[in-house]
Coordinates of C-alpha atoms in Angstrom, one line a residue:
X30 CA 130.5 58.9 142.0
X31 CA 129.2 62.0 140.2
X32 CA 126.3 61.9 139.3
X33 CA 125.0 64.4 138.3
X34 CA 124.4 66.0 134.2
X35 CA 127.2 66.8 131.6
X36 CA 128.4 70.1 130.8
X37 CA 126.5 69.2 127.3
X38 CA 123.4 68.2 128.7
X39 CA 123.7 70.7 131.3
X40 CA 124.0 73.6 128.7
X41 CA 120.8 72.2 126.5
X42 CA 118.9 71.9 129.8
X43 CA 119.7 76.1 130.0
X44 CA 119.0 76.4 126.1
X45 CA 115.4 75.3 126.8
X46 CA 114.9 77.1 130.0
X47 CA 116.1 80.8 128.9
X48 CA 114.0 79.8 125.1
X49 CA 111.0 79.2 127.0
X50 CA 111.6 82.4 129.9
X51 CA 111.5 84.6 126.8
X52 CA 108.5 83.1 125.1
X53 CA 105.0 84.0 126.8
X54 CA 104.0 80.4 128.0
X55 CA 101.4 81.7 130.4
X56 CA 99.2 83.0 127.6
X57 CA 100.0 80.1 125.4
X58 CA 98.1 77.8 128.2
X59 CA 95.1 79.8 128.7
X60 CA 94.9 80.0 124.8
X61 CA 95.4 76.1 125.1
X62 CA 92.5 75.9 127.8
X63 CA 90.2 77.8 125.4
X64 CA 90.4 75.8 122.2
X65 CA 92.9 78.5 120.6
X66 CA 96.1 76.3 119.9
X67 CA 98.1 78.6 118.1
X68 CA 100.2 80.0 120.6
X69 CA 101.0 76.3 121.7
X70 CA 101.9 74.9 118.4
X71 CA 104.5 77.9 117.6
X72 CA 106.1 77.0 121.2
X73 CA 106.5 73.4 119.9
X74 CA 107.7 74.6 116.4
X75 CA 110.0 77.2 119.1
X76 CA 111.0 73.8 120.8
X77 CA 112.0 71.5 117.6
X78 CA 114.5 73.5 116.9
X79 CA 116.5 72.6 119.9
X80 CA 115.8 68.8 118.9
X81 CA 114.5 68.3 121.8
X82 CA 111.5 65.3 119.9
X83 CA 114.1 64.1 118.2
X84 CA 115.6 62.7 121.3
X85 CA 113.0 60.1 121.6
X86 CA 113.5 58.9 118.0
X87 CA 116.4 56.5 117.0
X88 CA 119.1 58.4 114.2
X89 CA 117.6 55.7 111.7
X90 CA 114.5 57.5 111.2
X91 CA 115.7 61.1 111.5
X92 CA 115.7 61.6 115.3
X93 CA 119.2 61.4 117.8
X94 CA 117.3 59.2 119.8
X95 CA 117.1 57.2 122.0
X96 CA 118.0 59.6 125.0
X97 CA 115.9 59.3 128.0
X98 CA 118.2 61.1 130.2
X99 CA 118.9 64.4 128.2
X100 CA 114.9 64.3 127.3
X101 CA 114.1 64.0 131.2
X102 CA 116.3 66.8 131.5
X103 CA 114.3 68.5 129.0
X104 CA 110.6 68.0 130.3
X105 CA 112.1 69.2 133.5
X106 CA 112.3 72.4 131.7
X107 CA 108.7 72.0 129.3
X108 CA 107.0 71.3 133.5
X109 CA 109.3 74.5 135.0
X110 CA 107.3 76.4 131.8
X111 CA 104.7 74.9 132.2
X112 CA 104.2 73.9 128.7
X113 CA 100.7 72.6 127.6
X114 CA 100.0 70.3 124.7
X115 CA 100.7 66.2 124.8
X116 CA 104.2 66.7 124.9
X117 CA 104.6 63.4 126.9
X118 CA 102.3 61.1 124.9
X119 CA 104.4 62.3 121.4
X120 CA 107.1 60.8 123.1
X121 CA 105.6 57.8 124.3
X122 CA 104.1 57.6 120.4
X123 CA 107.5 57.8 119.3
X124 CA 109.0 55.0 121.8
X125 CA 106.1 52.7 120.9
X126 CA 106.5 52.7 117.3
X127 CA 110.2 52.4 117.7
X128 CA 109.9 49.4 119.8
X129 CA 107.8 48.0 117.0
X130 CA 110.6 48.1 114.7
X131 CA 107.6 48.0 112.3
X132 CA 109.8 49.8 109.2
X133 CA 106.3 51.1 107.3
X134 CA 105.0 52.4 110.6
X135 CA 108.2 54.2 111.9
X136 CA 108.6 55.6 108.1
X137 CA 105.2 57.1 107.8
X138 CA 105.2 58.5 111.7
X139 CA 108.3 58.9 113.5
X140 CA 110.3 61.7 110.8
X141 CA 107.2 64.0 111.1
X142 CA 107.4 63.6 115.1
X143 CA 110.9 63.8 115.6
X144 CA 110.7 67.5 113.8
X145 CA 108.4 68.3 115.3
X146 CA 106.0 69.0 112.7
X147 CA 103.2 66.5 114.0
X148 CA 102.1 65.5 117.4
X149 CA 100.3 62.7 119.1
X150 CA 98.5 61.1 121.8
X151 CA 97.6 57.6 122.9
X152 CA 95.8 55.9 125.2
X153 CA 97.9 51.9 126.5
X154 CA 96.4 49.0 128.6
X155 CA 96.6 49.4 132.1
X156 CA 96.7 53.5 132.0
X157 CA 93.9 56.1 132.1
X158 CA 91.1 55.7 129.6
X159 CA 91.5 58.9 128.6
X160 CA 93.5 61.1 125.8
X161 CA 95.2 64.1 126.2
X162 CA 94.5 67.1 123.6
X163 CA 92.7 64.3 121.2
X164 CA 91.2 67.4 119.3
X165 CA 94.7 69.4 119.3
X166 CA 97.4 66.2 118.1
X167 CA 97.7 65.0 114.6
X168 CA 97.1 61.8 115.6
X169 CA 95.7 59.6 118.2
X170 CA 96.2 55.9 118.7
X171 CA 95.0 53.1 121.4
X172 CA 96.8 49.9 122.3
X173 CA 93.9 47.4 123.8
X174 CA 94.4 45.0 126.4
X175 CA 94.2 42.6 123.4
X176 CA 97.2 44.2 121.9
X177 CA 95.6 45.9 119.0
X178 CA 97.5 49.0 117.6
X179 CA 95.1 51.3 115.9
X180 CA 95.5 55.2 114.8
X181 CA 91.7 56.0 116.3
X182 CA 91.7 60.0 114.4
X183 CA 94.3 61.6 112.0
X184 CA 94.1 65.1 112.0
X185 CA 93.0 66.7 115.1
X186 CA 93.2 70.6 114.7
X187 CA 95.9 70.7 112.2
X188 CA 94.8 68.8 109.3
X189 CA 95.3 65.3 108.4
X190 CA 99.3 64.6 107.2
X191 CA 98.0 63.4 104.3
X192 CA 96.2 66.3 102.7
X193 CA 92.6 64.8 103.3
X194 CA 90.0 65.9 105.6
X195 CA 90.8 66.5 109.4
X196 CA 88.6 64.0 111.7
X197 CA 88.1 65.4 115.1
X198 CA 88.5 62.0 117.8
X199 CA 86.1 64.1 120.4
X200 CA 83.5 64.9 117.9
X201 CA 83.0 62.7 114.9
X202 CA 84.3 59.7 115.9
X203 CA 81.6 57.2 116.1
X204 CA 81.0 55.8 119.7
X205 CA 83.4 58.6 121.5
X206 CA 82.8 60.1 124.3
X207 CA 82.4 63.5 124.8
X208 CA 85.4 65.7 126.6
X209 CA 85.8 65.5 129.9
X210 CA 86.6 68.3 132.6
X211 CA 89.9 68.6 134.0
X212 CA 91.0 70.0 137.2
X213 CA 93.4 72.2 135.0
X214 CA 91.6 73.2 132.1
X215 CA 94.8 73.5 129.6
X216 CA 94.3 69.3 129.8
X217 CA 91.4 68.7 127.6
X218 CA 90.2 65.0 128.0
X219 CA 88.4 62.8 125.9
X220 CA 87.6 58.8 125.6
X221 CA 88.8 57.3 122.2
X222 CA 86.3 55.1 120.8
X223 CA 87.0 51.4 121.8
X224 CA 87.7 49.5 118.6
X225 CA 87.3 51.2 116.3
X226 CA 90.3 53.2 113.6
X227 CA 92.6 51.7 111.2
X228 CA 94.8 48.6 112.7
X229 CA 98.1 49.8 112.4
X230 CA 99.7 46.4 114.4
X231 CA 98.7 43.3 116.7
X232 CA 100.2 40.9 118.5
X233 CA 102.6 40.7 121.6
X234 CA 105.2 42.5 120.2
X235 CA 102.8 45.4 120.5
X236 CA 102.2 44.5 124.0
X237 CA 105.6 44.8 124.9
X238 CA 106.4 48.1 123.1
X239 CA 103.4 49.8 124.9
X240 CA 104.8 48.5 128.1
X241 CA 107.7 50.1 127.0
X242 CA 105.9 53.4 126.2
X243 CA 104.3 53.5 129.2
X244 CA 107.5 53.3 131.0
X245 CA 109.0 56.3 129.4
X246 CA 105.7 58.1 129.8
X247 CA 106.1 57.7 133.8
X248 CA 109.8 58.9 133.4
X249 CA 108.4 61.7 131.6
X250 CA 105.9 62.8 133.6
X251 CA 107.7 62.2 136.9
X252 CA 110.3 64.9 135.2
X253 CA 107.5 67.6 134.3
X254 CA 106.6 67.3 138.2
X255 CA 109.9 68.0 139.3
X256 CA 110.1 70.6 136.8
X257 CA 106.8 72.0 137.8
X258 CA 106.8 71.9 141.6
X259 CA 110.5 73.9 141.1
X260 CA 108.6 76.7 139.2
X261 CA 106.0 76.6 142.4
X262 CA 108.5 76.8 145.1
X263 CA 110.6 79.5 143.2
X264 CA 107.5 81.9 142.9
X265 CA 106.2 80.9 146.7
X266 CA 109.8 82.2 147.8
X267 CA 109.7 85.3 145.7
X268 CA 106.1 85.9 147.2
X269 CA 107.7 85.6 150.7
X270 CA 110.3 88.1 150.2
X271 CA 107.5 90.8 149.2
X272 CA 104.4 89.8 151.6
X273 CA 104.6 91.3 155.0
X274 CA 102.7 91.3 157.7
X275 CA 103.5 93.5 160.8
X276 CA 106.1 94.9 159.0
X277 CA 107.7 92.0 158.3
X278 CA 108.5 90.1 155.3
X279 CA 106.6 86.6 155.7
X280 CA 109.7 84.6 154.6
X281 CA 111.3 86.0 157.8
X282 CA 108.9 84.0 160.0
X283 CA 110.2 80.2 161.3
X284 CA 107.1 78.4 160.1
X285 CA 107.3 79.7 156.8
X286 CA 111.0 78.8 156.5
X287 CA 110.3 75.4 157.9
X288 CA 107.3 74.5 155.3
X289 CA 109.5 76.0 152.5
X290 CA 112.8 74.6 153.1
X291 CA 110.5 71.4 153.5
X292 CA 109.8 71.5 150.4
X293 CA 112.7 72.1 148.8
X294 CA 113.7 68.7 150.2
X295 CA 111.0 67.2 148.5
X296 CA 112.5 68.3 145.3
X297 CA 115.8 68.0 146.0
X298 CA 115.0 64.3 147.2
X299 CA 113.1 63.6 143.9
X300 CA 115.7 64.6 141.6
X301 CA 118.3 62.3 141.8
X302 CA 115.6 59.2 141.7
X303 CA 114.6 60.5 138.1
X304 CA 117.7 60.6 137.1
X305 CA 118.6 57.4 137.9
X306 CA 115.5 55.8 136.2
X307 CA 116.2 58.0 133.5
X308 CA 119.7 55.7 133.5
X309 CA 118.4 52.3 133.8
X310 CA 114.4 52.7 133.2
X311 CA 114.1 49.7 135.0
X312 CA 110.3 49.4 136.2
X313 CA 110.9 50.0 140.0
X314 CA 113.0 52.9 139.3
X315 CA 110.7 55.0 137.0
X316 CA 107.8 53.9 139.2
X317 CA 110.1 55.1 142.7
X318 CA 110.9 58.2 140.4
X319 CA 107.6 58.9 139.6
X320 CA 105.7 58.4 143.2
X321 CA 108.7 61.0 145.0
X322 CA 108.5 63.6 142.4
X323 CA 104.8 63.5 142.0
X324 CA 104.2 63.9 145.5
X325 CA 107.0 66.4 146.4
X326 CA 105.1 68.2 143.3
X327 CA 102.2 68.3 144.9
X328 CA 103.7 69.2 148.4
X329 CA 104.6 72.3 146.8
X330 CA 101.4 73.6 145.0
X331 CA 99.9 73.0 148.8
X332 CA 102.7 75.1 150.0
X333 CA 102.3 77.6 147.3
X334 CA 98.5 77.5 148.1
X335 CA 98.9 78.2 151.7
X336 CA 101.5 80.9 152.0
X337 CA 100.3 83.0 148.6
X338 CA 96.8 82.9 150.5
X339 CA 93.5 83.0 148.5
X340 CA 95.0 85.0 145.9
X341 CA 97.0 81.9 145.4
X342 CA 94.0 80.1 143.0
X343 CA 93.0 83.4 141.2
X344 CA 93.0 82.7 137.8
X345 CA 94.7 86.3 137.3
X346 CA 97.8 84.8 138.9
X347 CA 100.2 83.1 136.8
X348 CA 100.9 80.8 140.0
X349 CA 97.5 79.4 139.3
X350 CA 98.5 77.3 136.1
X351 CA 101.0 75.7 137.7
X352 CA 98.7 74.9 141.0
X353 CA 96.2 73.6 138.8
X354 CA 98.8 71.2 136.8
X355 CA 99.7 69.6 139.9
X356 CA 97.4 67.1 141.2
X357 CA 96.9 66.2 137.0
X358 CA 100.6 65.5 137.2
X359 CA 100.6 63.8 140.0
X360 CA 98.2 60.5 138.7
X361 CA 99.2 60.6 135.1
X362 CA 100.9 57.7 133.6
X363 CA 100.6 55.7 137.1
X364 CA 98.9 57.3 140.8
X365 CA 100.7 57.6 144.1
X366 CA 99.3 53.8 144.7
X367 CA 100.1 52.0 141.3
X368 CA 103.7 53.7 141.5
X369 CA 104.4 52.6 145.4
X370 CA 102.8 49.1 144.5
X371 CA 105.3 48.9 141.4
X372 CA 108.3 50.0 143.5
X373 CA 107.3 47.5 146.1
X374 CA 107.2 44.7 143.6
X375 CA 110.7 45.4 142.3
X376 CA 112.1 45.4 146.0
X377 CA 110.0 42.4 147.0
X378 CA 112.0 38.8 145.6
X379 CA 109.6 36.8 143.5
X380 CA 108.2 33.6 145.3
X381 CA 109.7 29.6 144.9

């Protein structure tokens, strides 16, 4: 069997990677990190282009979607970049509303994500209480444990779609939380209010389509580690080949070989598992995806950390975005433990 991408996929895979090498990513995340989204939200006009939100929109409502294998492909790339923003949840958004098939939802939503032109984020049942860039997407829904659907704020940063006046989910949203620290400061946090928004949908049909969300959110995310811990160990070798120490170019030493060409397992390992869930998205497979990339991921920010030295976490160095990114990555959309216990449940037969 070959499995491995299409000529096709392989060549928009490359699209994305030399569009985002030429743009300046670095100093679109530090904008990000300070409130200034801007820089961020001409990358993701930059990255519509390639139609790469589409693919998580079915053809019916102007996406080329469904296409979880060329879009994990894709976030490979956004996590090599480094790309900040909710770029994951606007996905997820755009699964869940599909899954509703909910034809007044997916008219007034899904055309302005699948261009591009909007952006979103979403807290589901089960899954961190927190939203991602609340004050930066357009919108920002919840899914309770009761199965209630509800658009919390409209507007974010960029103005409400519908002309009226923005409302910020952090700030003005009666009974939010304030926004919470991040180990990498490009994810700004916040609590949606419980509650409390327009009901967009109830029921368990929208219990199923957030399980559904959730799973491409994993698959996601599992690719922006594999993506990201790449973009680490690529830079760690570079630094090898230029630090020396008596005389001697670092990478030249056994130990650092070993730790690096460790790590490159890791990776190497990971990659086909997302792939696969990418094919089947069954529940063990994204969660199996998701625990080996995520952890190879962090295996290489630790072996960044440790052969670039202290200046490793300066926030000077690029390197430090990424490093930052990793452990963040990591527990998003399911932990080391909720993925393994996941993975063990689909290998485990179900009791008589």
């Amino acid at each position: 069997m070959r499995f491995l991408p299409t000529d096709e996929q392989s060549d928009f895979a490359r699209t994305l990677r030399s569009l985002l090498g030429s743009a300046p990513v670095p100093a679109a995340v530090r904008a990000w990190a300070d409130g200034d989204f801007g820089p961020g939200r001409a990358l993701w006009s930059r990255l519509a282009g390639t139609g790469l939100f589409a693919l998580a929109v079915p053809e019916r409502h102007e996406g080329a979607g469904p296409l979880p294998l060329e879009l994990s492909l894709g976030f490979v790339e956004l996590g090599r970049a480094g790309v900040p923003g909710p770029v994951v949840e606007s996905a997820a958004v755009s699964v869940l509303l599909a899954e509703l098939a909910d034809e007044a939802l997916a008219k007034r939503f899904l055309p302005g994500l699948a261009q591009g032109e909007h952006s979103a984020t979403l807290t589901l049942p089960g899954g961190s209480p927190y939203a991602l860039d609340a004050d930066a997407a357009t919108y920002c829904f919840t899914v309770s444990p009761a199965g209630e659907l509800r658009l919390v704020a409209e507007g974010g940063g960029t103005g409400r779609a519908d002309g009226a006046d923005p409302v910020d989910p952090v700030d003005r949203a009666e009974g939010a939380d304030g926004p919470v620290r991040s180990t990498d400061p490009a994810r700004r946090l916040s609590v949606p209010p419980a509650g409390r928004g327009e009901l967009l949908a109830a029921g368990p049909a929208v219990t199923r389509a957030a399980e559904v969300a959730a799973r491409w959110a994993r698959l996601l995310t599992a690719a922006q580690c594999l993506g990201a811990g790449e973009a680490m160990l690529a830079r760690t070798v570079e630094y090898a080949k230029q630090r020396t120490q008596f005389g001697t170019p670092i990478g030249s030493f056994q130990a650092v070989k070993h730790r690096l060409a460790d790590t490159l397992l890791d990776l190497e390992f990971a990659r086909p598992l997302v792939w696969a869930a990418a094919l089947s998205l069954a529940p063990g497979e994204v969660a199996a995806a998701k625990l080996a990339a995520g952890e190879a991921s962090y295996r290489a920010a630790m072996t960044a950390l440790q052969l670039h030295g202290a200046v490793g976490y300066t926030e000077e160095l690029d390197l430090s975005l990424w490093l930052r990114k990793a452990r963040p990555l990591r527990d998003a959309w399911g932990t080391p433990s909720a993925c393994r216990a996941e993975a063990l449940r689909s290998l485990t037969p179900p009791r008589r």
